[in-house]
Coordinates of C-alpha atoms in Angstrom, one line a residue:
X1 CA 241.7 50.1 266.5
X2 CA 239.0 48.7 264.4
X3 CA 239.2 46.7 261.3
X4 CA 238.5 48.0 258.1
X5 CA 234.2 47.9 257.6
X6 CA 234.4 45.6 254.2
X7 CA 235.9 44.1 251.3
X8 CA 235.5 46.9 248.7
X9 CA 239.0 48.1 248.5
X10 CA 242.6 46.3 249.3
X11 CA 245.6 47.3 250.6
X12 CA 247.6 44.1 250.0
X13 CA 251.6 44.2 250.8
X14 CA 254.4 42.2 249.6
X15 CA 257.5 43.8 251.4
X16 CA 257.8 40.2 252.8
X17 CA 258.3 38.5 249.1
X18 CA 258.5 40.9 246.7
X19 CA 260.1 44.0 248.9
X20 CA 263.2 41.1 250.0
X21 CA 264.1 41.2 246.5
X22 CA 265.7 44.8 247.2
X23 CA 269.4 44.4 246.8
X24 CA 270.9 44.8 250.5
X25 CA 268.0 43.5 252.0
X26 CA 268.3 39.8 253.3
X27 CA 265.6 38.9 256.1
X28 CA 265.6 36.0 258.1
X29 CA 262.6 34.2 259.6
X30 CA 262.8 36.5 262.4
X31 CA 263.0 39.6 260.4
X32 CA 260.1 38.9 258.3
X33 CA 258.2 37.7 261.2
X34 CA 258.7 41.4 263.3
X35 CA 257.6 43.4 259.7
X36 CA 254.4 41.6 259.4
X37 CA 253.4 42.0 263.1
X38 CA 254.1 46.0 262.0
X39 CA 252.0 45.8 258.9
X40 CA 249.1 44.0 261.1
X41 CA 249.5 46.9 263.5
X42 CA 249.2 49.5 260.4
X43 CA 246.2 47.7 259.5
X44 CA 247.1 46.6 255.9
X45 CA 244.3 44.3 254.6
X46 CA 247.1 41.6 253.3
X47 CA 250.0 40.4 253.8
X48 CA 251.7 38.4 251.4
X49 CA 254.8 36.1 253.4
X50 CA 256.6 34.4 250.4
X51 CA 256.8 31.9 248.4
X52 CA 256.0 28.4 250.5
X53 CA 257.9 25.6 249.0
X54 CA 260.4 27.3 246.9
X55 CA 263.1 28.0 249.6
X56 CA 262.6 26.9 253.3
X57 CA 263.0 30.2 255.0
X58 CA 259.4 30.7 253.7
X59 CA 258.2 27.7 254.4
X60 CA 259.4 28.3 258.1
X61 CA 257.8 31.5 257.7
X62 CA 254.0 30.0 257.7
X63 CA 254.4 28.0 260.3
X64 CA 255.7 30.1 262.6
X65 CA 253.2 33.2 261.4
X66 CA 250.4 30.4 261.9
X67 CA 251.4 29.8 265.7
X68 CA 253.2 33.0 266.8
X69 CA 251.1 36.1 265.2
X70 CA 247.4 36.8 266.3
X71 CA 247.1 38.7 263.2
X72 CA 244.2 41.7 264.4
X73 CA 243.3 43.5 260.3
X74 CA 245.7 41.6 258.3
X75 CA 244.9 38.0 256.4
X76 CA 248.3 36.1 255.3
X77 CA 248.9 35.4 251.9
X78 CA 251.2 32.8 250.1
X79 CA 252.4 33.6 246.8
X80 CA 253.1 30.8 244.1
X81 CA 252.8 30.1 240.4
X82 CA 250.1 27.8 238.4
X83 CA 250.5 24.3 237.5
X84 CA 253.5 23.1 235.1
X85 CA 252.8 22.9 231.6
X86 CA 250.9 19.1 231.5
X87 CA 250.5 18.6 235.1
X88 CA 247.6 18.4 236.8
X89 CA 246.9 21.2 239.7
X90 CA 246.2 18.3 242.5
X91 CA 249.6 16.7 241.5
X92 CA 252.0 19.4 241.4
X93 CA 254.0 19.7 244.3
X94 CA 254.2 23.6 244.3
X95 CA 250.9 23.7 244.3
X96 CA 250.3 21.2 246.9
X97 CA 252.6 23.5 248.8
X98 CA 250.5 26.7 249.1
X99 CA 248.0 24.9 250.3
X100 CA 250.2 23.2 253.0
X101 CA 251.2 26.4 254.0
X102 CA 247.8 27.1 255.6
X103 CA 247.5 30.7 254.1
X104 CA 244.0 31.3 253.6
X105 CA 244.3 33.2 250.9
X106 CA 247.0 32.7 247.9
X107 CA 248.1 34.6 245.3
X108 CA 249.3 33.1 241.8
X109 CA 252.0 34.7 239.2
X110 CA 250.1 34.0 235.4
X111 CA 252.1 34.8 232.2
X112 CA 250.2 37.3 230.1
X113 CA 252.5 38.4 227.7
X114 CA 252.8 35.9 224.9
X115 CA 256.1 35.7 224.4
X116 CA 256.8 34.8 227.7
X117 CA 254.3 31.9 227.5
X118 CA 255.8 30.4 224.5
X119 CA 259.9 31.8 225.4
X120 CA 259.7 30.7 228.6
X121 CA 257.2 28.6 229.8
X122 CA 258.0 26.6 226.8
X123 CA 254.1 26.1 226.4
X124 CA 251.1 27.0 224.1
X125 CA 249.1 30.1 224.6
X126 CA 246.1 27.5 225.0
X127 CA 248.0 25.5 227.7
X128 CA 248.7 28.3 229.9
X129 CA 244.9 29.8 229.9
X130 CA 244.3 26.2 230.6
X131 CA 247.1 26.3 233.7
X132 CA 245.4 29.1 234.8
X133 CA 241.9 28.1 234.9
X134 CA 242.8 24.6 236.6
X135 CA 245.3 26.3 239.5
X136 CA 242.5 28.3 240.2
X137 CA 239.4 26.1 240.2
X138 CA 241.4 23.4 242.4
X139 CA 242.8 26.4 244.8
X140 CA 239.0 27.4 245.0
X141 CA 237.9 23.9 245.4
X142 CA 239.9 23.4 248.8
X143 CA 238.4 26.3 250.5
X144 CA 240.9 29.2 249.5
X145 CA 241.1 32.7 248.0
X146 CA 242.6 32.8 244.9
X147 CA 244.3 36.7 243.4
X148 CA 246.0 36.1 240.3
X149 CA 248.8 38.1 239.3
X150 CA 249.3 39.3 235.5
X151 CA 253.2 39.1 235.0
X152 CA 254.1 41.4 232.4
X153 CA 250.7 42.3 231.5
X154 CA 251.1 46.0 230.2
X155 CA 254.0 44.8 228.4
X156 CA 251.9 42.0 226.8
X157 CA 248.7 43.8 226.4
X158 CA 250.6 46.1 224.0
X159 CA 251.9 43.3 222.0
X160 CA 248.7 41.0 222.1
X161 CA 246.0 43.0 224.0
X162 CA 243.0 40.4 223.2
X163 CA 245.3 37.3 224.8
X164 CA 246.6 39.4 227.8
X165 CA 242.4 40.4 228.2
X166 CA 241.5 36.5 227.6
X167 CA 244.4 35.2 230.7
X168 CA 242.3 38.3 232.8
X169 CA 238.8 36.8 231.7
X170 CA 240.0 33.0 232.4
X171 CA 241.7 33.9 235.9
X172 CA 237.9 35.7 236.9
X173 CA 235.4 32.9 235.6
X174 CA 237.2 30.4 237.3
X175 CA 237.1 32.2 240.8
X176 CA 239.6 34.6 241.4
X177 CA 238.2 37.5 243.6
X178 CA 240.8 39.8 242.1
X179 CA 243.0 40.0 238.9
X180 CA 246.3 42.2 239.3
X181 CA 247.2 44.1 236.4
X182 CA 251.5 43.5 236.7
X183 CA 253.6 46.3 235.7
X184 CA 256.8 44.0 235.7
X185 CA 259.3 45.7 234.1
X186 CA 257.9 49.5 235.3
X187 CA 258.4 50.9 232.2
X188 CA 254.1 52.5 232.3
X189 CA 253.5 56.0 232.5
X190 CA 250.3 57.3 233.9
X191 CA 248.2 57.9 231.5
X192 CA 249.1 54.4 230.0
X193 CA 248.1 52.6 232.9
X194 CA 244.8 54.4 233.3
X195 CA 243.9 54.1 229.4
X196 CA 244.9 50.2 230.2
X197 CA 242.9 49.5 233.0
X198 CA 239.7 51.4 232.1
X199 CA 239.6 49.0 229.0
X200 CA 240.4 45.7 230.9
X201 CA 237.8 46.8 233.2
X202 CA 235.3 47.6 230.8
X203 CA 235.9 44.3 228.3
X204 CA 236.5 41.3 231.2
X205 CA 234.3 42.3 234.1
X206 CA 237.0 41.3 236.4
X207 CA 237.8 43.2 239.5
X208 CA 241.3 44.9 238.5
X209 CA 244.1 45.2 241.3
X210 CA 247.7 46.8 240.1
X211 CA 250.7 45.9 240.6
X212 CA 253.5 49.0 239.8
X213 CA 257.1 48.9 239.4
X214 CA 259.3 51.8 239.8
X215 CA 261.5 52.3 237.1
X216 CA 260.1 55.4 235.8
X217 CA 260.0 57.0 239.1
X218 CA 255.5 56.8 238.6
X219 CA 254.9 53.8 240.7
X220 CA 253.0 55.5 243.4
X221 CA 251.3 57.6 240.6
X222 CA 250.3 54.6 238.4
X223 CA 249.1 53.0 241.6
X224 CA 246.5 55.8 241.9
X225 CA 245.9 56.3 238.3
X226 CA 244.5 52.6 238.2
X227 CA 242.5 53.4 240.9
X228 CA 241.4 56.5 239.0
X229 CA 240.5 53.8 236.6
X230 CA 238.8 51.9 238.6
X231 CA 241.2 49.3 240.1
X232 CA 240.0 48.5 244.3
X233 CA 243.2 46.6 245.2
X234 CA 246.4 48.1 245.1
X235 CA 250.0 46.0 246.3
X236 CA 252.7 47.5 247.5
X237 CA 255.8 47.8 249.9
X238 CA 256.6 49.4 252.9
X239 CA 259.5 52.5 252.0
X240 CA 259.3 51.2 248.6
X241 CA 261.5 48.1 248.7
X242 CA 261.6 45.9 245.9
X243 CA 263.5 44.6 243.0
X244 CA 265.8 47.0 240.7
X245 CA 264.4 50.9 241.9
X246 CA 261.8 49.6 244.0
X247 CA 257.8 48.9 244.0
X248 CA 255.2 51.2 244.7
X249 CA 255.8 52.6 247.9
X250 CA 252.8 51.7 250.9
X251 CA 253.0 54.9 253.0
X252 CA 252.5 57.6 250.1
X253 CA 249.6 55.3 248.5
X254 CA 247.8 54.7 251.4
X255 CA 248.5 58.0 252.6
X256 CA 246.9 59.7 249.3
X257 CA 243.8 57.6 249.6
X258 CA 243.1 58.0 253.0
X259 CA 243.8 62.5 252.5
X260 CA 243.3 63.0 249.1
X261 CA 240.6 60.6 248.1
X262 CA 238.9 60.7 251.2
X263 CA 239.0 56.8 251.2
X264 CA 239.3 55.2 254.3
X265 CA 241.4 51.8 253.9
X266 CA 243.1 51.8 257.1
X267 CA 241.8 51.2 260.6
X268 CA 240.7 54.2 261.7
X269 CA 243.5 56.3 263.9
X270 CA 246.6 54.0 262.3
X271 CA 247.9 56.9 259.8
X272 CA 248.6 58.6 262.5
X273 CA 251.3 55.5 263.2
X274 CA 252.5 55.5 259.9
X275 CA 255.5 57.6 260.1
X276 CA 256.6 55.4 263.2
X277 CA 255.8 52.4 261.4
X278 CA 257.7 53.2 258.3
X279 CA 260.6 53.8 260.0
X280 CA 260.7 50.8 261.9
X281 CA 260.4 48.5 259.0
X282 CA 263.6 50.8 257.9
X283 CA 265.0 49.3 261.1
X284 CA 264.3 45.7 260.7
X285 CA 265.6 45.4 257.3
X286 CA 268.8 47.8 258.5
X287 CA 268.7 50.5 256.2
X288 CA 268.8 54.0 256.9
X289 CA 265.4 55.8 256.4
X290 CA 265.4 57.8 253.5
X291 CA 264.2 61.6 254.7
X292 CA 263.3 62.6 251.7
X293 CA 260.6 60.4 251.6
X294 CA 256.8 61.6 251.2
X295 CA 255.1 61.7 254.3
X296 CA 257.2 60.0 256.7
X297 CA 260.6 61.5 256.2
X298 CA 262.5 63.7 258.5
X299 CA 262.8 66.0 255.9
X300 CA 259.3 65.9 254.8
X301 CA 257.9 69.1 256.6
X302 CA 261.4 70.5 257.4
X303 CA 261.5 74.7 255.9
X304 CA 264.3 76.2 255.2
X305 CA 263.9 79.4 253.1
X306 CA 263.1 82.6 255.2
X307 CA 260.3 83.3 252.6
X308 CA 258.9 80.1 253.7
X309 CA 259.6 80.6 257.4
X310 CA 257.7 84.3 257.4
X311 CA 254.7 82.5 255.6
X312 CA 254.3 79.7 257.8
X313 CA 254.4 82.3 260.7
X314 CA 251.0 83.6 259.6
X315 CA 249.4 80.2 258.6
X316 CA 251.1 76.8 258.5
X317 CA 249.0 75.4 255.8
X318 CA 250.6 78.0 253.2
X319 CA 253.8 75.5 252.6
X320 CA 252.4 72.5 253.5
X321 CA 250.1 70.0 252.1
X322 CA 248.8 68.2 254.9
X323 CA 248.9 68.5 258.6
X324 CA 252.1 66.3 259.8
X325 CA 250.6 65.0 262.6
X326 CA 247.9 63.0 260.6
X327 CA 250.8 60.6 259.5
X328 CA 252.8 61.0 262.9
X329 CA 255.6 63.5 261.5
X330 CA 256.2 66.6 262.9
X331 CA 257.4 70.2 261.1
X332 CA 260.8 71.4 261.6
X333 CA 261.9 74.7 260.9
X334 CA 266.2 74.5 259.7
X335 CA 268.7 77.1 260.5
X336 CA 271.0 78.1 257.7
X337 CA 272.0 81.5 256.1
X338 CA 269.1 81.4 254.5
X339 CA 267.2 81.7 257.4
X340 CA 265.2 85.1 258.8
X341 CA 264.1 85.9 261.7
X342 CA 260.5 84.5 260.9
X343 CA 262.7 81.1 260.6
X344 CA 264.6 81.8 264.2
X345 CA 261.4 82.7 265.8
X346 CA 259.7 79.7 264.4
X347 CA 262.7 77.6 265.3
X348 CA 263.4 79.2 269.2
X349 CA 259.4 78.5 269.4
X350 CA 260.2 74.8 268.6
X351 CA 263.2 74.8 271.4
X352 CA 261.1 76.3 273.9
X353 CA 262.2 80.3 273.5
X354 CA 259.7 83.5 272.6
X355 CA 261.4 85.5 270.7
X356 CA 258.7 87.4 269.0
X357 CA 259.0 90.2 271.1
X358 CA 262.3 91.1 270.6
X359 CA 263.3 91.8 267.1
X360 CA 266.9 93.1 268.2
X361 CA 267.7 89.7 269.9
X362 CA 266.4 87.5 266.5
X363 CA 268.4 89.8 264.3
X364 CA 271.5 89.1 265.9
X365 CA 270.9 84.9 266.3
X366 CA 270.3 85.5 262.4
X367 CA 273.5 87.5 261.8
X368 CA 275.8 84.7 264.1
X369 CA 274.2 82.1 262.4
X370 CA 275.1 83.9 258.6
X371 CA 278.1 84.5 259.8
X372 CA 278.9 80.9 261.4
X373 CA 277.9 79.1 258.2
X374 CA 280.3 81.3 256.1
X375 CA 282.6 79.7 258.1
X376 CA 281.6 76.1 257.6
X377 CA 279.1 75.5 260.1
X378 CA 275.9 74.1 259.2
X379 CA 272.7 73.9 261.6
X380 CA 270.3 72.8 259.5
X381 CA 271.2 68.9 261.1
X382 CA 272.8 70.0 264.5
X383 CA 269.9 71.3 266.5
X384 CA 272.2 71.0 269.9
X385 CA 274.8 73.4 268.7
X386 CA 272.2 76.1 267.8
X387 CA 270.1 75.8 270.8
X388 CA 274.0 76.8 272.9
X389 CA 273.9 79.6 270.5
X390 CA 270.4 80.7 271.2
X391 CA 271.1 80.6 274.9
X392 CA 274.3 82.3 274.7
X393 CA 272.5 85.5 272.7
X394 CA 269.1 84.9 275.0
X395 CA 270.8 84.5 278.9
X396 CA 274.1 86.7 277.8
X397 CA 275.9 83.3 277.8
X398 CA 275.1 79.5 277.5
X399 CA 275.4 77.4 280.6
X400 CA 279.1 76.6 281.0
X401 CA 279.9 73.1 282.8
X402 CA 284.2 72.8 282.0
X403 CA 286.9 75.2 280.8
X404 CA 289.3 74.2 278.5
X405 CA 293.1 74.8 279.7
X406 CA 294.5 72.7 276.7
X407 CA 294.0 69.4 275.1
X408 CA 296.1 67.7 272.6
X409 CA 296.0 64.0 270.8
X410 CA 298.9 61.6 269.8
X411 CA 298.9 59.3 267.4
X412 CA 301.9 56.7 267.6
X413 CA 303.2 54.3 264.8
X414 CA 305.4 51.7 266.2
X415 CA 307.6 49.6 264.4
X416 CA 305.5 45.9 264.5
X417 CA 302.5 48.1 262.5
X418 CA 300.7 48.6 265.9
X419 CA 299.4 52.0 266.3
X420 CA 298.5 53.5 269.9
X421 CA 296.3 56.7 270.1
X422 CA 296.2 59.0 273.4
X423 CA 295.2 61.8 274.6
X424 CA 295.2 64.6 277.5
X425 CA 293.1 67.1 278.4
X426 CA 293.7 69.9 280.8
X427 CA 290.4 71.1 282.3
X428 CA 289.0 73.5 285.5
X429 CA 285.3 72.5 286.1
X430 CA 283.8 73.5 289.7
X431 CA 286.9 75.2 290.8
X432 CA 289.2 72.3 290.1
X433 CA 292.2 71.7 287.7
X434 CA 291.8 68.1 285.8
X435 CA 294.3 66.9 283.9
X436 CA 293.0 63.2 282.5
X437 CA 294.0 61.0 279.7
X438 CA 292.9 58.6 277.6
X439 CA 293.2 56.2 274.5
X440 CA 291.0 54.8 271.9
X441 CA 290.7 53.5 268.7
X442 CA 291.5 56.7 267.3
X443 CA 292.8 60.4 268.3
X444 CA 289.0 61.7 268.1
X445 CA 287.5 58.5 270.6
X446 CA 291.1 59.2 272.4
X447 CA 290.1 62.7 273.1
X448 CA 286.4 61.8 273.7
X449 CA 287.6 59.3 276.5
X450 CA 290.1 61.6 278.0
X451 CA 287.1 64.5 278.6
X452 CA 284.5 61.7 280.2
X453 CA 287.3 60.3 282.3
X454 CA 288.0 63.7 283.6
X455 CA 284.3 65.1 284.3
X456 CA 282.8 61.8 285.3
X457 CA 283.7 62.1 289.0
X458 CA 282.3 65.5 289.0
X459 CA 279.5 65.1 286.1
X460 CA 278.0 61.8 286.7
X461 CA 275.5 62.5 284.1
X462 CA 278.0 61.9 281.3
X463 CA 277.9 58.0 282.1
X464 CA 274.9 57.8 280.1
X465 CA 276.0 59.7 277.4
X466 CA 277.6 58.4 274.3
X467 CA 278.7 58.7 270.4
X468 CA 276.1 57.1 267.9
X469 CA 277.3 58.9 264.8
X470 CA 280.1 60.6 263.5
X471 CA 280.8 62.3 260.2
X472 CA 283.8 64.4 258.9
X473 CA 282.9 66.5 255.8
X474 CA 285.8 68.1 254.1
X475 CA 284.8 71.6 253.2
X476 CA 286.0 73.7 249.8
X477 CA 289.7 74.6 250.5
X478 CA 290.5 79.0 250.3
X479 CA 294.2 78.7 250.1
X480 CA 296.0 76.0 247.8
X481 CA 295.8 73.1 249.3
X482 CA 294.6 74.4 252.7
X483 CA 290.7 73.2 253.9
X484 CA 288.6 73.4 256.4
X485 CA 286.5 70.2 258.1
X486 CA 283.6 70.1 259.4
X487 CA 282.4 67.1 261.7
X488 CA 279.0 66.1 262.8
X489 CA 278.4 64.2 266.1
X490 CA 275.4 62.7 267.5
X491 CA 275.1 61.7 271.0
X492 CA 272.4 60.0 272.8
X493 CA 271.6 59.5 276.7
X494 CA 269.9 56.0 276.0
X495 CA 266.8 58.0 275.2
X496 CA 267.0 61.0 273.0
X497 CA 269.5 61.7 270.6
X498 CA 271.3 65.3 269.6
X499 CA 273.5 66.5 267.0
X500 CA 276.2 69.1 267.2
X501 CA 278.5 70.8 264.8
X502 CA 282.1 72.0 264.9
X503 CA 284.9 73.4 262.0
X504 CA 288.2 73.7 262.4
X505 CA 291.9 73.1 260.1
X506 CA 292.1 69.9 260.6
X507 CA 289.6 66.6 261.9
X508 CA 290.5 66.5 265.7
X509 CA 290.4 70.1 266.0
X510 CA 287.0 70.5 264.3
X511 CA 285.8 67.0 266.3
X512 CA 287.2 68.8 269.7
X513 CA 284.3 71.7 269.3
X514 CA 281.7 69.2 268.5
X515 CA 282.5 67.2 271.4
X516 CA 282.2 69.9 273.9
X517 CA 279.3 71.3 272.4
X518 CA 277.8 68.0 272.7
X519 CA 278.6 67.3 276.5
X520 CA 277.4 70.5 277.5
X521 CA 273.9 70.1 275.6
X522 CA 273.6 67.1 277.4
X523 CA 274.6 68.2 281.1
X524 CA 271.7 70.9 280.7
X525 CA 269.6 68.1 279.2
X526 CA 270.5 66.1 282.5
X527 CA 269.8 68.9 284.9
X528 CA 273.7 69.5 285.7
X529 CA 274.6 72.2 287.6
X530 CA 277.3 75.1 286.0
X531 CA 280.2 75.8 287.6
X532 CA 280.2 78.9 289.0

């Protein structure tokens, strides 16, 4: 990769400060440290660590960053406030910290709404243009970069907009490259934010960056309308993170200027990491990826609809925006009962099966999968299950590795509150009659133990295979009280992952079917051999 050519546009992200604030996310040292090493390799222009000083997990942070991170696009950035009210910027040990911290480049959080100057600063609106203009000048004065964020400026430029222009005008002639319009509160609506900025522009002669919240849901969208406006540096967080709903999320902004405006502020080749990238941020802070989200979510290019399915037959392009491979995602085609058979073509294709030449043998897969999903199954999220369908309707049978004689699962409460689960399984596999047991934490991981200790000897394979994920969905009951469930499994060999379905009356019998579905995907994954 190469760096970015110049300085005329930032990408400047604060997962590491204002991102942690997300309730449920608490990183340590460590954690913060693996993000920004992601964000250097995504080829952000800036990276802002924290807040030196104020807690000593920061602090830790930049000296560790300094000595442990070659940083190849990014710059580090450390984020702090100006000068008390009647303290001089040399003397104020805050101050004196961001400089200690050896980030070459620091950002500072200015009041510009008045009533937060005077409510709770506790200060004059001529003290805190004052605090301003002195944080800066000394910051500039020792060889640093100074941004200035504009707390609350939308807020305050509607109340007072000529003293929320004059802390903008004082932050720029004392040397701040760039002044960050702050939607705090992100209560702004595009058309607000573009209307703002265009004015501030015009009227101070600073260079604008934006800051969005997104409490409105138009973060991302008053990102771009500022830079519509003319705004060249944009902050934001990876996936969103931040404080209340979130911040303006990194991947769709960046993704929008480097594909929609034709802007290039990444290092050329690294959108095609970003899906990757986004996801492993996800991992770090250990929360689920959302798939829903633009770009980068599993569910981003995933069709559905047979309408869709026939369309994107002909021409991919027709139901999608983009090309998912420029941001590292992929299509998927999903198999439900809404599917046709442009949707079980498209989807055999993706499994590795032509089945445009035979309409008879696509018309069925769709009428088994209709009929399935009447019945509670759902395909859409268990790829495994319906790739043993498709070989059972393709080869006149899917690859069978065990047959079932019987199974059953006990659970035992004993009197001192300790309860014991087991089961036994009955099984022929290669001409042989098994009869193993098993027990486990529960009648479903009894049962799963009981079938790997019985096809082990004979199935090898299956010690690499294991459960990951398990979900039981209770599905709308026909009868009374009576239900069906349906349970979800996903099983992974160490290096892929697969997901398999199975219904049934009741949880173990409905986990039973997903189970055997999912050792058999993965014996043919693994190159087993059926019994005969």
């Amino acid at each position: 990769m190469t760096a970015v050519p110049d300085d005329s546009f930032h990408v400047f992200d604060t997962t590491l400060r204002d991102g942690a604030q997300r309730e449920g996310i608490n990183l340590t040292v460590a954690d913060k440290l693996a993000i920004a090493r992601h964000l250097d390799e995504f080829g952000v222009g800036f990276i802002e660590g924290g807040w030196p000083g104020a807690n000593p997990r920061d602090t830790e942070f930049f000296e560790r960053a300094r000595a442990e991170i070659d940083f190849r696009h990014a710059v580090l950035v450390a984020f702090g406030a100006t000068r008390k009210p009647g303290v001089r910027a040399e003397d104020d040990p805050q101050v004196r910290a961001l400089l200690d911290s050896g980030a070459p480049v620091i950002t500072l959080v200015a009041k510009a709404h008045d009533r937060h100057v005077e409510l709770a600063l506790r200060t004059t609106l001529e003290e805190n243009l004052a605090m301003v203009r002195d944080t800066v000048t000394h910051l500039r004065e020792q060889g640093r970069r100074v941004f200035v964020d504009c707390e609350h400026f939308f807020d305050g430029y509607r109340a007072n907009p000529e003293y929320a222009k004059a802390v903008v005008r004082t932050a720029h002639e004392a040397g701040s490259d760039v002044v960050v319009l702050c939607d705090t509160n992100g209560g702004m609506l595009p058309a607000q934010v573009s209307a703002v900025v265009r004015t501030v522009l015009t009227d101070t002669g600073a260079r604008l960056g934006i800051h969005a919240q997104d409490d409105t849901g138009c973060a991302v969208a008053n990102t771009l309308a500022a830079v519509d406006a003319g705004a060249t540096h944009v902050q934001c967080t990876a996936n969103g993170y931040g404080e209340r709903v979130g911040n303006s999320n990194l991947f769709p902004v960046v993704a929008a200027l480097e594909l929609k405006y034709d802007r290039r502020v990444l290092p050329e080749g690294a959108l095609g990491e970003m899906t990757r990238i986004s996801h492993a941020i996800a991992e770090v802070v250990n929360l689920t990826p959302s798939t829903h989200q633009p770009y980068v979510g599993v569910s981003a290019f995933a069709h559905k609809a047979g309408l869709h399915a026939s369309a994107i037959k002909v021409d991919p392009d027709l139901y999608q925006h983009i090309d998912p491979e420029l941001v590292g995602n992929t299509m998927r085609m999903l198999v439900s009962d809404m599917a046709g058979r442009a949707s079980i073509e498209l989807k055999g294709r993706e499994l590795g099966y032509d089945l445009s030449g035979d309409r008879a043998l696509a018309g069925r897969v769709v009428e088994r999968v209709k009929e399935r999903e009447l019945a509670g199954y759902t395909y859409e999220a268990a790829d495994a299950s319906f790739e043993l369908l498709l070989r059972d309707e393709v080869a006149g049978g899917a690859a069978r590795f065990f047959r079932v004689e019987s199974w059953r699962a006990i659970v035992e409460q004993r009197p001192d509150g300790a309860q014991v689960n087991e089961a036994t399984v009955k099984l022929w596999a290669k001409g042989e009659r098994i009869v193993a047991t098993g027990e486990g934490n529960g009648p479903v991981d009894a049962l799963d133990r009981a079938l790997r200790h019985g096809l082990e000897r004979i199935y090898p394979q299956l010690a690499r295979m294991e459960l990951v994920d398990y979900k039981v969905r209770i599905l709308e009951g026909r009868h009374g009280t009576e239900s069906t469930t349906r349970v979800l499994v996903a099983t992974s060999d160490g290096g892929e992952e697969w997901s398999t379905v199975g219904v049934g009356e009741n949880v173990i019998a409905a986990s039973w079917q997903a189970l055997d579905d999912a050792y058999t995907y993965g014996l043919i994954r693994a190159g087993a051999q059926p019994q005969g």
